[in-house]
Structure formats: C-alpha cells, structure tokens
Tab-separated table of C-alpha atoms and ligand atoms in Angstrom:
chain	number	residue	atom	x	y	z
A	157	MET	CA	187.799	-54.021	104.671
A	158	GLU	CA	190.028	-56.954	103.840
A	159	VAL	CA	191.702	-59.639	105.919
A	160	THR	CA	193.697	-62.799	105.227
A	161	ALA	CA	193.546	-65.620	107.785
A	162	ARG	CA	195.073	-69.068	107.811
A	163	ALA	CA	194.712	-72.155	109.999
A	164	PRO	CA	196.708	-75.407	110.065
A	165	GLY	CA	195.752	-79.017	109.475
A	166	LYS	CA	196.561	-81.731	111.989
A	167	ILE	CA	197.599	-85.292	112.638
A	168	ILE	CA	195.999	-87.462	115.313
A	169	LEU	CA	198.654	-89.505	117.137
A	170	ALA	CA	196.110	-91.547	119.121
A	171	GLY	CA	192.402	-91.675	119.851
A	172	GLU	CA	190.477	-90.778	116.674
A	173	HIS	CA	186.857	-91.980	116.649
A	174	ALA	CA	187.063	-93.055	120.311
A	175	VAL	CA	187.313	-89.312	121.131
A	176	VAL	CA	183.803	-88.860	119.698
A	177	HIS	CA	182.656	-91.328	122.399
A	178	GLY	CA	184.435	-89.618	125.310
A	179	SER	CA	187.940	-91.144	125.196
A	180	ALA	CA	191.112	-89.060	125.278
A	181	ALA	CA	192.962	-88.337	122.021
A	182	VAL	CA	196.273	-86.665	121.159
A	183	ALA	CA	196.660	-84.362	118.135
A	184	ALA	CA	199.302	-82.014	116.729
A	185	SER	CA	199.031	-79.226	114.173
A	186	ILE	CA	201.090	-79.544	110.981
A	187	ASP	CA	202.704	-77.104	108.608
A	188	LEU	CA	199.961	-77.253	105.949
A	189	TYR	CA	197.288	-74.560	105.908
A	190	THR	CA	193.967	-73.366	104.561
A	191	THR	CA	194.147	-69.655	103.795
A	192	ILE	CA	191.240	-67.309	103.143
A	193	THR	CA	191.177	-63.710	102.024
A	194	LEU	CA	187.894	-62.014	102.837
A	195	ARG	CA	186.909	-58.662	101.343
A	196	ILE	CA	183.813	-56.814	102.529
A	197	PRO	CA	183.338	-53.501	100.645
A	198	SER	CA	182.634	-50.750	103.184
A	199	ASP	CA	180.634	-48.759	100.657
A	200	SER	CA	177.577	-50.801	99.651
A	201	ASP	CA	177.278	-48.761	96.425
A	202	ALA	CA	180.677	-50.077	95.344
A	203	SER	CA	179.569	-53.689	95.579
A	204	ASP	CA	177.748	-55.931	93.107
A	205	GLY	CA	175.306	-57.245	95.741
A	206	LEU	CA	176.837	-60.725	95.689
A	207	LEU	CA	178.374	-63.035	98.277
A	208	LYS	CA	181.132	-64.879	96.398
A	209	ILE	CA	183.471	-67.673	97.339
A	210	LYS	CA	186.345	-68.652	95.066
A	211	LEU	CA	188.040	-72.009	95.648
A	212	GLU	CA	191.167	-71.053	93.778
A	213	ASP	CA	193.003	-74.403	93.797
A	214	MET	CA	190.016	-76.025	92.112
A	215	GLY	CA	189.247	-73.146	89.767
A	216	LEU	CA	185.694	-72.964	91.129
A	217	GLU	CA	183.628	-69.920	92.007
A	218	PHE	CA	180.194	-69.770	93.621
A	219	SER	CA	178.066	-66.692	94.225
A	220	TRP	CA	174.669	-65.728	95.589
A	221	PRO	CA	172.814	-62.381	95.479
A	222	VAL	CA	172.609	-61.313	99.135
A	223	GLU	CA	168.907	-60.476	98.566
A	224	LYS	CA	168.352	-64.143	97.685
A	225	ILE	CA	170.134	-65.261	100.872
A	226	LYS	CA	167.897	-62.859	102.819
A	227	ASP	CA	164.769	-64.431	101.272
A	228	VAL	CA	165.891	-67.962	102.076
A	229	LEU	CA	167.405	-67.263	105.532
A	230	PRO	CA	165.288	-64.347	106.777
A	231	ASP	CA	166.134	-64.677	110.486
A	232	LEU	CA	169.794	-63.703	110.311
A	233	GLY	CA	169.331	-59.944	109.953
A	234	ASN	CA	170.823	-59.136	113.367
A	235	PRO	CA	173.994	-61.164	113.493
A	236	LEU	CA	175.555	-61.761	116.907
A	237	SER	CA	179.169	-62.646	116.276
A	238	SER	CA	179.926	-63.075	119.983
A	239	GLN	CA	177.360	-65.874	120.367
A	240	PRO	CA	178.051	-68.887	118.150
A	241	GLN	CA	174.793	-70.326	116.816
A	242	SER	CA	174.081	-73.901	115.717
A	243	CYS	CA	172.547	-74.312	112.287
A	244	SER	CA	169.034	-75.738	112.700
A	245	HIS	CA	167.706	-78.492	110.470
A	246	GLU	CA	165.417	-75.945	108.716
A	247	SER	CA	168.248	-73.469	108.083
A	248	LEU	CA	170.420	-76.289	106.728
A	249	LYS	CA	167.651	-77.225	104.290
A	250	SER	CA	167.430	-73.586	103.136
A	251	ILE	CA	171.211	-73.391	102.729
A	252	ALA	CA	171.178	-76.672	100.778
A	253	SER	CA	168.675	-75.126	98.337
A	254	LEU	CA	171.062	-72.187	97.783
A	255	VAL	CA	173.983	-74.533	97.125
A	256	GLU	CA	172.010	-76.916	94.897
A	257	GLU	CA	171.376	-74.212	92.329
A	258	GLN	CA	175.142	-73.687	91.930
A	259	ASN	CA	175.481	-76.919	89.902
A	260	ILE	CA	178.671	-78.159	91.572
A	261	PRO	CA	180.463	-80.617	89.233
A	262	GLU	CA	179.507	-84.212	90.236
A	263	ALA	CA	183.153	-85.137	90.922
A	264	LYS	CA	183.371	-82.266	93.439
A	265	ILE	CA	180.001	-82.753	95.129
A	266	GLU	CA	181.696	-83.277	98.536
A	267	LEU	CA	182.467	-79.545	98.501
A	268	ALA	CA	178.785	-78.828	99.122
A	269	SER	CA	179.146	-79.349	102.894
A	270	GLY	CA	182.058	-76.870	102.998
A	271	LEU	CA	179.852	-74.312	101.219
A	272	TYR	CA	177.015	-74.951	103.712
A	273	ALA	CA	179.437	-74.271	106.586
A	274	PHE	CA	180.714	-71.086	104.902
A	275	LEU	CA	177.218	-69.738	104.207
A	276	TRP	CA	176.084	-70.473	107.760
A	277	MET	CA	179.096	-68.847	109.423
A	278	TYR	CA	179.149	-65.859	107.052
A	279	THR	CA	175.472	-64.933	107.377
A	280	SER	CA	175.423	-65.592	111.141
A	281	ILE	CA	178.380	-63.241	111.685
A	282	HIS	CA	177.949	-60.615	108.925
A	283	GLY	CA	174.305	-60.915	107.911
A	284	TYR	CA	173.516	-59.992	104.322
A	285	LYS	CA	176.573	-57.914	103.389
A	286	PRO	CA	178.061	-58.522	99.935
A	287	ALA	CA	181.617	-59.909	100.112
A	288	THR	CA	184.249	-61.945	98.303
A	289	ALA	CA	186.161	-64.822	99.892
A	290	ILE	CA	189.156	-66.426	98.182
A	291	VAL	CA	190.243	-69.797	99.571
A	292	THR	CA	193.435	-71.766	98.940
A	293	SER	CA	194.798	-74.799	100.759
A	294	THR	CA	198.011	-76.791	100.887
A	295	LEU	CA	196.107	-79.657	102.570
A	296	PRO	CA	194.682	-82.628	100.675
A	297	LEU	CA	190.890	-82.517	101.118
A	298	GLY	CA	189.114	-85.458	102.774
A	299	SER	CA	192.355	-87.279	103.647
A	300	GLY	CA	192.451	-87.281	107.457
A	301	LEU	CA	194.629	-84.187	107.877
A	302	GLY	CA	191.795	-82.003	109.127
A	303	SER	CA	191.055	-80.029	105.946
A	304	SER	CA	187.468	-79.413	107.087
A	305	ALA	CA	188.558	-78.060	110.471
A	306	SER	CA	191.299	-75.857	109.016
A	307	PHE	CA	188.754	-74.514	106.497
A	308	CYS	CA	186.250	-73.747	109.290
A	309	VAL	CA	188.877	-72.188	111.588
A	310	SER	CA	190.294	-69.956	108.844
A	311	VAL	CA	186.769	-68.869	107.811
A	312	SER	CA	185.794	-68.211	111.440
A	313	ALA	CA	189.025	-66.256	112.089
A	314	ALA	CA	188.625	-64.090	108.966
A	315	LEU	CA	184.943	-63.383	109.672
A	316	LEU	CA	185.567	-62.464	113.311
A	317	ALA	CA	188.647	-60.352	112.506
A	318	LEU	CA	186.310	-58.011	110.579
A	319	THR	CA	183.989	-57.481	113.590
A	320	SER	CA	184.377	-55.517	116.801
A	321	ALA	CA	183.951	-58.739	118.838
A	322	VAL	CA	187.710	-59.429	118.809
A	323	SER	CA	190.987	-57.586	119.077
A	324	LEU	CA	194.226	-58.621	117.435
A	325	ASP	CA	197.729	-58.557	118.929
A	326	LEU	CA	201.083	-58.350	117.238
A	327	GLY	CA	201.785	-61.981	116.402
A	328	HIS	CA	204.784	-63.571	114.752
A	329	LYS	CA	206.177	-64.001	111.235
A	330	GLY	CA	204.138	-61.041	109.993
A	331	TRP	CA	200.746	-62.409	111.140
A	332	LEU	CA	198.546	-60.785	113.782
A	333	SER	CA	197.197	-63.179	116.408
A	334	PHE	CA	194.012	-63.437	118.460
A	335	ARG	CA	193.999	-63.029	122.239
A	336	GLU	CA	193.350	-66.269	124.166
A	337	ASP	CA	189.657	-65.456	124.913
A	338	ASN	CA	189.149	-64.488	121.266
A	339	LEU	CA	190.653	-67.819	120.194
A	340	GLU	CA	187.894	-69.517	122.191
A	341	LEU	CA	185.334	-67.611	120.110
A	342	VAL	CA	187.101	-68.492	116.839
A	343	ASN	CA	187.088	-72.145	117.954
A	344	LYS	CA	183.399	-72.140	118.906
A	345	TRP	CA	182.313	-70.739	115.541
A	346	ALA	CA	184.602	-73.190	113.729
A	347	TYR	CA	182.989	-76.012	115.707
A	348	GLU	CA	179.567	-74.905	114.412
A	349	GLY	CA	180.989	-75.196	110.874
A	350	GLU	CA	182.532	-78.619	111.612
A	351	LYS	CA	179.151	-79.825	112.887
A	352	ILE	CA	177.678	-79.025	109.481
A	353	ILE	CA	180.475	-80.913	107.657
A	354	HIS	CA	181.008	-83.847	110.085
A	355	GLY	CA	177.610	-84.417	111.682
A	356	LYS	CA	178.929	-85.271	115.136
A	357	PRO	CA	182.499	-84.000	115.574
A	358	SER	CA	184.312	-84.329	118.896
A	359	GLY	CA	185.828	-80.859	118.408
A	360	ILE	CA	189.451	-82.085	118.501
A	361	ASP	CA	190.255	-81.054	114.908
A	362	ASN	CA	189.013	-77.460	115.157
A	363	THR	CA	190.581	-77.103	118.625
A	364	VAL	CA	194.094	-78.161	117.561
A	365	SER	CA	193.765	-76.055	114.389
A	366	THR	CA	192.806	-73.012	116.481
A	367	PHE	CA	195.348	-73.373	119.306
A	368	GLY	CA	198.182	-75.101	117.399
A	369	ASN	CA	201.016	-77.216	118.828
A	370	MET	CA	200.141	-80.521	120.481
A	371	ILE	CA	197.050	-81.149	122.597
A	372	MET	CA	195.288	-83.857	124.525
A	373	PHE	CA	191.514	-83.614	124.103
A	374	LYS	CA	188.798	-85.403	126.064
A	375	SER	CA	185.065	-84.708	126.342
A	376	GLY	CA	185.409	-81.213	124.891
A	377	ASN	CA	188.340	-80.268	127.165
A	378	LEU	CA	191.747	-79.313	125.896
A	379	THR	CA	195.067	-79.889	127.675
A	380	ARG	CA	198.082	-78.295	126.017
A	381	MET	CA	201.055	-80.639	125.768
A	382	LYS	CA	204.756	-79.906	125.730
A	383	SER	CA	206.772	-82.560	123.990
A	384	SER	CA	210.093	-83.368	125.617
A	385	MET	CA	211.371	-85.588	122.801
A	386	PRO	CA	211.907	-85.278	119.061
A	387	LEU	CA	208.912	-86.761	117.294
A	388	ARG	CA	209.116	-87.265	113.540
A	389	MET	CA	206.254	-88.721	111.604
A	390	LEU	CA	206.108	-89.758	107.980
A	391	ILE	CA	202.673	-89.075	106.464
A	392	THR	CA	201.615	-91.342	103.593
A	393	ASN	CA	198.523	-90.396	101.635
A	394	THR	CA	196.799	-93.521	100.256
A	395	LYS	CA	194.849	-91.131	97.974
A	396	VAL	CA	191.752	-93.227	98.658
A	397	GLY	CA	188.944	-90.704	99.111
A	398	ARG	CA	186.540	-90.977	102.006
A	399	ASN	CA	184.180	-88.912	104.054
A	400	THR	CA	184.592	-88.327	107.787
A	401	LYS	CA	180.848	-87.876	108.388
A	402	ALA	CA	180.043	-91.360	107.013
A	403	LEU	CA	182.915	-93.026	108.915
A	404	VAL	CA	181.939	-91.407	112.234
A	405	ALA	CA	178.328	-92.484	111.664
A	406	GLY	CA	179.518	-96.058	110.882
A	407	VAL	CA	181.350	-96.296	114.228
A	408	SER	CA	178.249	-95.014	116.073
A	409	GLU	CA	176.101	-97.652	114.349
A	410	ARG	CA	178.560	-100.407	115.341
A	411	THR	CA	178.453	-99.049	118.914
A	412	LEU	CA	174.658	-99.339	118.924
A	413	ARG	CA	174.918	-102.966	117.730
A	414	HIS	CA	177.674	-103.977	120.206
A	415	PRO	CA	177.616	-101.421	123.034
A	416	GLU	CA	179.639	-103.347	125.618
A	417	ALA	CA	182.364	-104.559	123.268
A	418	MET	CA	182.729	-101.120	121.686
A	419	ASN	CA	182.823	-99.370	125.059
A	420	ALA	CA	185.667	-101.696	126.054
A	421	VAL	CA	187.477	-100.670	122.853
A	422	PHE	CA	186.965	-96.974	123.672
A	423	ILE	CA	188.282	-97.487	127.222
A	424	ALA	CA	191.397	-99.207	125.841
A	425	VAL	CA	191.967	-96.265	123.462
A	426	ASP	CA	191.605	-93.848	126.394
A	427	TYR	CA	194.487	-95.625	128.188
A	428	ILE	CA	196.579	-95.635	125.010
A	429	SER	CA	196.163	-91.866	124.472
A	430	LYS	CA	196.985	-91.094	128.106
A	431	GLU	CA	200.076	-93.321	128.123
A	432	LEU	CA	201.234	-91.870	124.795
A	433	SER	CA	200.798	-88.344	126.131
A	434	SER	CA	202.748	-89.082	129.307
A	435	ILE	CA	205.641	-90.658	127.353
A	436	ILE	CA	205.848	-87.700	124.973
A	437	GLN	CA	205.926	-85.262	127.891
A	438	SER	CA	208.094	-87.223	130.323
A	439	PRO	CA	211.059	-85.085	131.407
A	440	ALA	CA	214.396	-85.540	129.675
A	441	ALA	CA	215.790	-86.801	133.015
A	442	ASP	CA	213.368	-89.762	132.826
A	443	PRO	CA	215.238	-93.066	133.298
A	444	LEU	CA	213.822	-94.335	129.970
A	445	SER	CA	216.187	-93.725	127.061
A	446	LEU	CA	214.929	-92.068	123.897
A	447	THR	CA	214.986	-95.428	122.106
A	448	GLU	CA	212.894	-97.025	124.859
A	449	LYS	CA	210.357	-94.207	124.637
A	450	GLU	CA	210.152	-94.579	120.866
A	451	GLU	CA	209.636	-98.328	121.182
A	452	LYS	CA	206.756	-97.750	123.589
A	453	LEU	CA	205.197	-95.183	121.245
A	454	GLU	CA	205.494	-97.628	118.338
A	455	GLU	CA	203.757	-100.331	120.329
A	456	LEU	CA	200.980	-97.955	121.379
A	457	MET	CA	200.482	-96.874	117.751
A	458	GLU	CA	200.185	-100.526	116.689
A	459	MET	CA	197.684	-101.211	119.487
A	460	ASN	CA	195.655	-98.148	118.494
A	461	GLN	CA	195.631	-99.271	114.855
A	462	GLY	CA	194.328	-102.703	115.946
A	463	LEU	CA	191.485	-101.035	117.823
A	464	LEU	CA	190.692	-98.806	114.838
A	465	GLN	CA	190.353	-102.021	112.823
A	466	CYS	CA	187.890	-103.233	115.499
A	467	MET	CA	185.904	-100.036	114.912
A	468	GLY	CA	185.753	-100.856	111.180
A	469	VAL	CA	187.587	-97.778	109.888
A	470	SER	CA	190.739	-99.309	108.399
A	471	HIS	CA	190.954	-99.998	104.657
A	472	ALA	CA	192.911	-102.271	102.286
A	473	SER	CA	195.011	-99.271	101.172
A	474	ILE	CA	195.909	-98.519	104.816
A	475	GLU	CA	196.813	-102.171	105.435
A	476	THR	CA	199.160	-102.045	102.422
A	477	VAL	CA	201.016	-99.069	103.929
A	478	LEU	CA	201.190	-100.871	107.313
A	479	ARG	CA	202.689	-103.992	105.705
A	480	THR	CA	205.155	-101.950	103.645
A	481	THR	CA	206.451	-99.961	106.614
A	482	LEU	CA	206.610	-103.098	108.792
A	483	LYS	CA	209.009	-104.624	106.248
A	484	HIS	CA	211.335	-101.791	107.295
A	485	LYS	CA	210.595	-102.422	111.000
A	486	LEU	CA	208.555	-99.214	111.212
A	487	SER	CA	205.215	-98.864	113.031
A	488	SER	CA	202.229	-97.072	111.538
A	489	LYS	CA	198.613	-96.237	112.193
A	490	LEU	CA	195.901	-94.465	110.244
A	491	THR	CA	195.310	-90.832	111.206
A	492	GLY	CA	192.010	-88.935	111.158
A	493	ALA	CA	188.853	-90.743	110.176
A	494	GLY	CA	190.491	-93.628	108.220
A	495	GLY	CA	188.671	-95.516	105.456
A	496	GLY	CA	191.574	-94.482	103.170
A	497	GLY	CA	193.228	-91.098	103.655
A	498	CYS	CA	196.558	-90.739	105.450
A	499	VAL	CA	198.753	-93.072	107.497
A	500	LEU	CA	201.334	-92.016	110.115
A	501	THR	CA	204.661	-93.782	110.523
A	502	LEU	CA	206.967	-93.002	113.434
A	503	LEU	CA	210.506	-92.374	112.227
A	504	PRO	CA	212.744	-93.249	115.173
A	505	THR	CA	215.870	-91.145	115.739
A	506	CYS	CA	218.171	-94.118	115.012
A	507	ILE	CA	216.789	-94.232	111.450
A	508	LEU	CA	217.365	-90.530	111.023
A	509	LEU	CA	220.969	-90.904	112.192
A	510	PHE	CA	221.394	-93.784	109.775
A	511	LEU	CA	220.004	-91.718	106.908
B	41	ATP	N1	189.662	-75.638	101.130
B	41	ATP	C1	188.397	-76.049	101.206
B	41	ATP	N2	187.430	-75.435	100.493
B	41	ATP	C2	186.155	-75.837	100.572
B	41	ATP	N3	185.709	-76.875	101.314
B	41	ATP	C3	186.629	-77.526	102.044
B	41	ATP	C4	188.010	-77.152	102.032
B	41	ATP	N4	188.675	-77.992	102.851
B	41	ATP	C5	187.753	-78.856	103.339
B	41	ATP	N5	186.530	-78.576	102.862
B	41	ATP	C6	185.282	-79.318	103.156
B	41	ATP	O1	185.586	-80.384	104.038
B	41	ATP	C7	185.335	-81.676	103.398
B	41	ATP	C8	186.372	-82.679	103.834
B	41	ATP	O2	186.171	-82.905	105.193
B	41	ATP	P1	186.383	-84.313	105.882
B	41	ATP	O3	186.137	-84.088	107.315
B	41	ATP	O4	185.584	-85.374	105.199
B	41	ATP	O5	187.923	-84.637	105.641
B	41	ATP	P2	189.199	-84.044	106.394
B	41	ATP	O6	188.776	-82.970	107.317
B	41	ATP	O7	190.219	-83.719	105.380
B	41	ATP	O8	189.712	-85.327	107.227
B	41	ATP	P3	189.558	-85.634	108.816
B	41	ATP	O9	188.245	-85.086	109.243
B	41	ATP	O10	189.600	-87.135	108.893
B	41	ATP	O11	190.747	-85.013	109.430
B	41	ATP	C9	185.409	-81.345	101.917
B	41	ATP	O12	184.685	-82.308	101.158
B	41	ATP	C10	184.752	-79.962	101.866
B	41	ATP	O13	183.351	-80.045	101.974
B	42	MEV	C1	187.305	-89.357	113.358
B	42	MEV	C2	187.498	-88.157	114.272
B	42	MEV	O1	187.733	-88.645	115.602
B	42	MEV	C3	188.736	-87.349	113.902
B	42	MEV	C4	188.765	-86.861	112.491
B	42	MEV	O2	189.962	-86.152	112.279
B	42	MEV	C5	186.241	-87.324	114.235
B	42	MEV	C6	186.161	-86.296	115.366
B	42	MEV	O3	186.822	-86.458	116.405
B	42	MEV	O4	185.402	-85.350	115.202
B	43	MG	MG1	187.336	-83.263	108.823
C-alpha cells in the first residue's frame, strides 16, 4: 500500500501568540507544501522489519527496527486510528531514547521534535508495521510559515488514508480529498503531533493547513472566511532561525510576570483580528473604497506588530525589514512565532498597478 499526501504552510495575518491565550487570530494557507509518500508493504515477508523516514531535502534517513519500537513503546499494539491520543510524558521519554540513538547531526538537532511527532503518530495509527516514509518540503523550516503543522497534517493524512477509518472523494488537480468529518480526524491527529513539537499550540496552524483557504480561529473554534478583496502579501524571510516552542513559552512566562498588562495586550489583539477579518470580508458594495480598506489593514498590521513587540517576540532582523519597507511607505508585521523567521508586507493594489 502506498499513498502520497501533501499539506500547505500558512501565514498569520493577525493574532499569533495572543491566540494561544484565547484571542482571535486570522490565518491563510499558502502555496508551499510538505509532501510525504508512505509505503507500507502488505506482505510482511517482503519487508526488512524497519520503520524508515527519509528527509529527502536534507539527505537524511532515520530507521528503527519495529521490534525495538515495540520494546520501547509496548502499549501501542492495538492502534485506534479513529481516536487521537496524546503522547504522555513517559511515552515521549521512550520516543526520545529511540531518536537519540540516531545521532542526528548537531546542526540539525531541531529535527528531533519532528521525528518524535512522526513516531508517535505512526505507531498510534499503524502499530508496529514496517514502513517507509519519504518527506519533502518547499517550506523553510522554523521560519513562521507553519512547517511543523504542514509536516504533521501531511503525516496524519497519509497515515489515515491507509486505514479504514476514512474514505476519500474525487478531489481536484489529480488529488483525492478527505470528506469534511474525516478532515476533522486528520486535524485532531495533526494537533497531537503539533503538541509534541510546539508544547502548547493553539491549533491554528494545523487547522488552516488541514482546511485551507482563510480562517478566523479562537479558543479552538474555526470560522471559515471568504475574502471579498484582493490581498497580496510579500513574505520576507529574515533567515534568522528560531524555535516556536521556546517563543510561545517566553510569552507565557511574561504573562505570569505581568498578568494584567499582558491580558490587556491579548484583548487588544482580539479586537484587531476581528476588525481585520470584517474588513477582509466586507461586501464589495461596502461604502469604503479598496484603498480605504487597505489603509485600515495596514494600520491594523502596524498595531499588531507593536503588540507583538510588547510580547517580546520581535527581533532586530524583523525591525530591519519593518524599517526598510516603511521607507517605501509599506506596512509590515512578523508572521508566525517571530524571534526571526518571516515578515509579511501588504502590497496595496495601487503599487501593483504602478509596477
Ligand atoms: N519537513 C520536515 N521534516 C521533518 N521535520 C519537520 C519538517 N518540517 C517541520 N519539521 C519540524 O518542525 C520544526 C519547526 O517547527 P517550528 O514550529 O519551530 O517552526 P515553523 O512551524 O516553521 O514556524 P511557526 O510555528 O512559527 O509557523 C522543525 O525543527 C522540525 O522538528
Ligand atoms: C505563535 C503561534 O501563535 C503561531 C505559530 O505559527 C503559536 C500557536 O498558535 O500555536
Ligand atoms: Mg510551527
């Protein structure tokens, strides 16, 4: 049995970090993907008894004898793909011991959490069957474009597609697609993977990667959005590496130190996300002209960036991009967890006409 699945990355237009603390946020999927091909030999005699994952872009390959996985994680013999399971602290320790012995190159050590998520999702859904997974991605890793979520969603989709828990419909552009209720299941499993990589994710990244398009997300609930205006964003990658788990933890620590001030910041972000969402969706007959809408969006992005600075997640490299775009009268904000990574700049339609 073999399947190839892919899932997109995302940009966050407003509300990152605050969304972890219950505020609304707005996100859109982008045309960059993580793709996984999963092969599970149906005849166990034809297999080499290994679970392998190849990260092709990086030229890395990791493998474990399934008997070894069984020894270390003995409770996963009866996988229940229809009931997403959280990885306990003990299971995570066991998985970490499996990954440690792979001697990941020091410069790539951040990949360990992705491998933990893969091992947890694979064994929880397929138990101890030998298999080979080949992963490629057009997304930059650890840059705010949701590489971890797109990895988890593509893994979850491929794993579930090879079970009887889901059924696939004729999709578009040559891909089969999941039914709506099956997408929920894909999303729930991906969230379990994101928890392993991020610590305390809000769920926005895996949700927009699973459902696509543009969404508003608040306290675990998704509202699909329909944009009524052209919205073009320039994405600048500062190429400064960072780790979402550490940045999310940093904001939580600041919230513990200054609960009232930080809650006020989160409330302000909630209003910004809601206003941004209503502008983007306001009907074309709205009395505001396109230019007026774009000016409001620019101002909201600047306000959101200011509040992200309050949360302590901006970075000198982000500030450089902000200053550079401002010289051209363009508004920007960081996107994703910040601390480096990518910056969004709204490209108003007048600029595009000028170009
Ligand atoms: N293609 C991939 N193969 C293996 N692991 C991956 C892959 N993509 C992402 N990961 C895992 O996700 C980690 C990056 O996740 P992280 O959440 O820090 O950044 P991000 O998701 O790109 O940004 P953000 O969460 O801000 O949108 C990587 O270090 C790795 O562990
Ligand atoms: C920083 C954060 O808000 C978005 C990361 O893309 C984390 C999360 O919501 O899980
Ligand atoms: Mg991430």
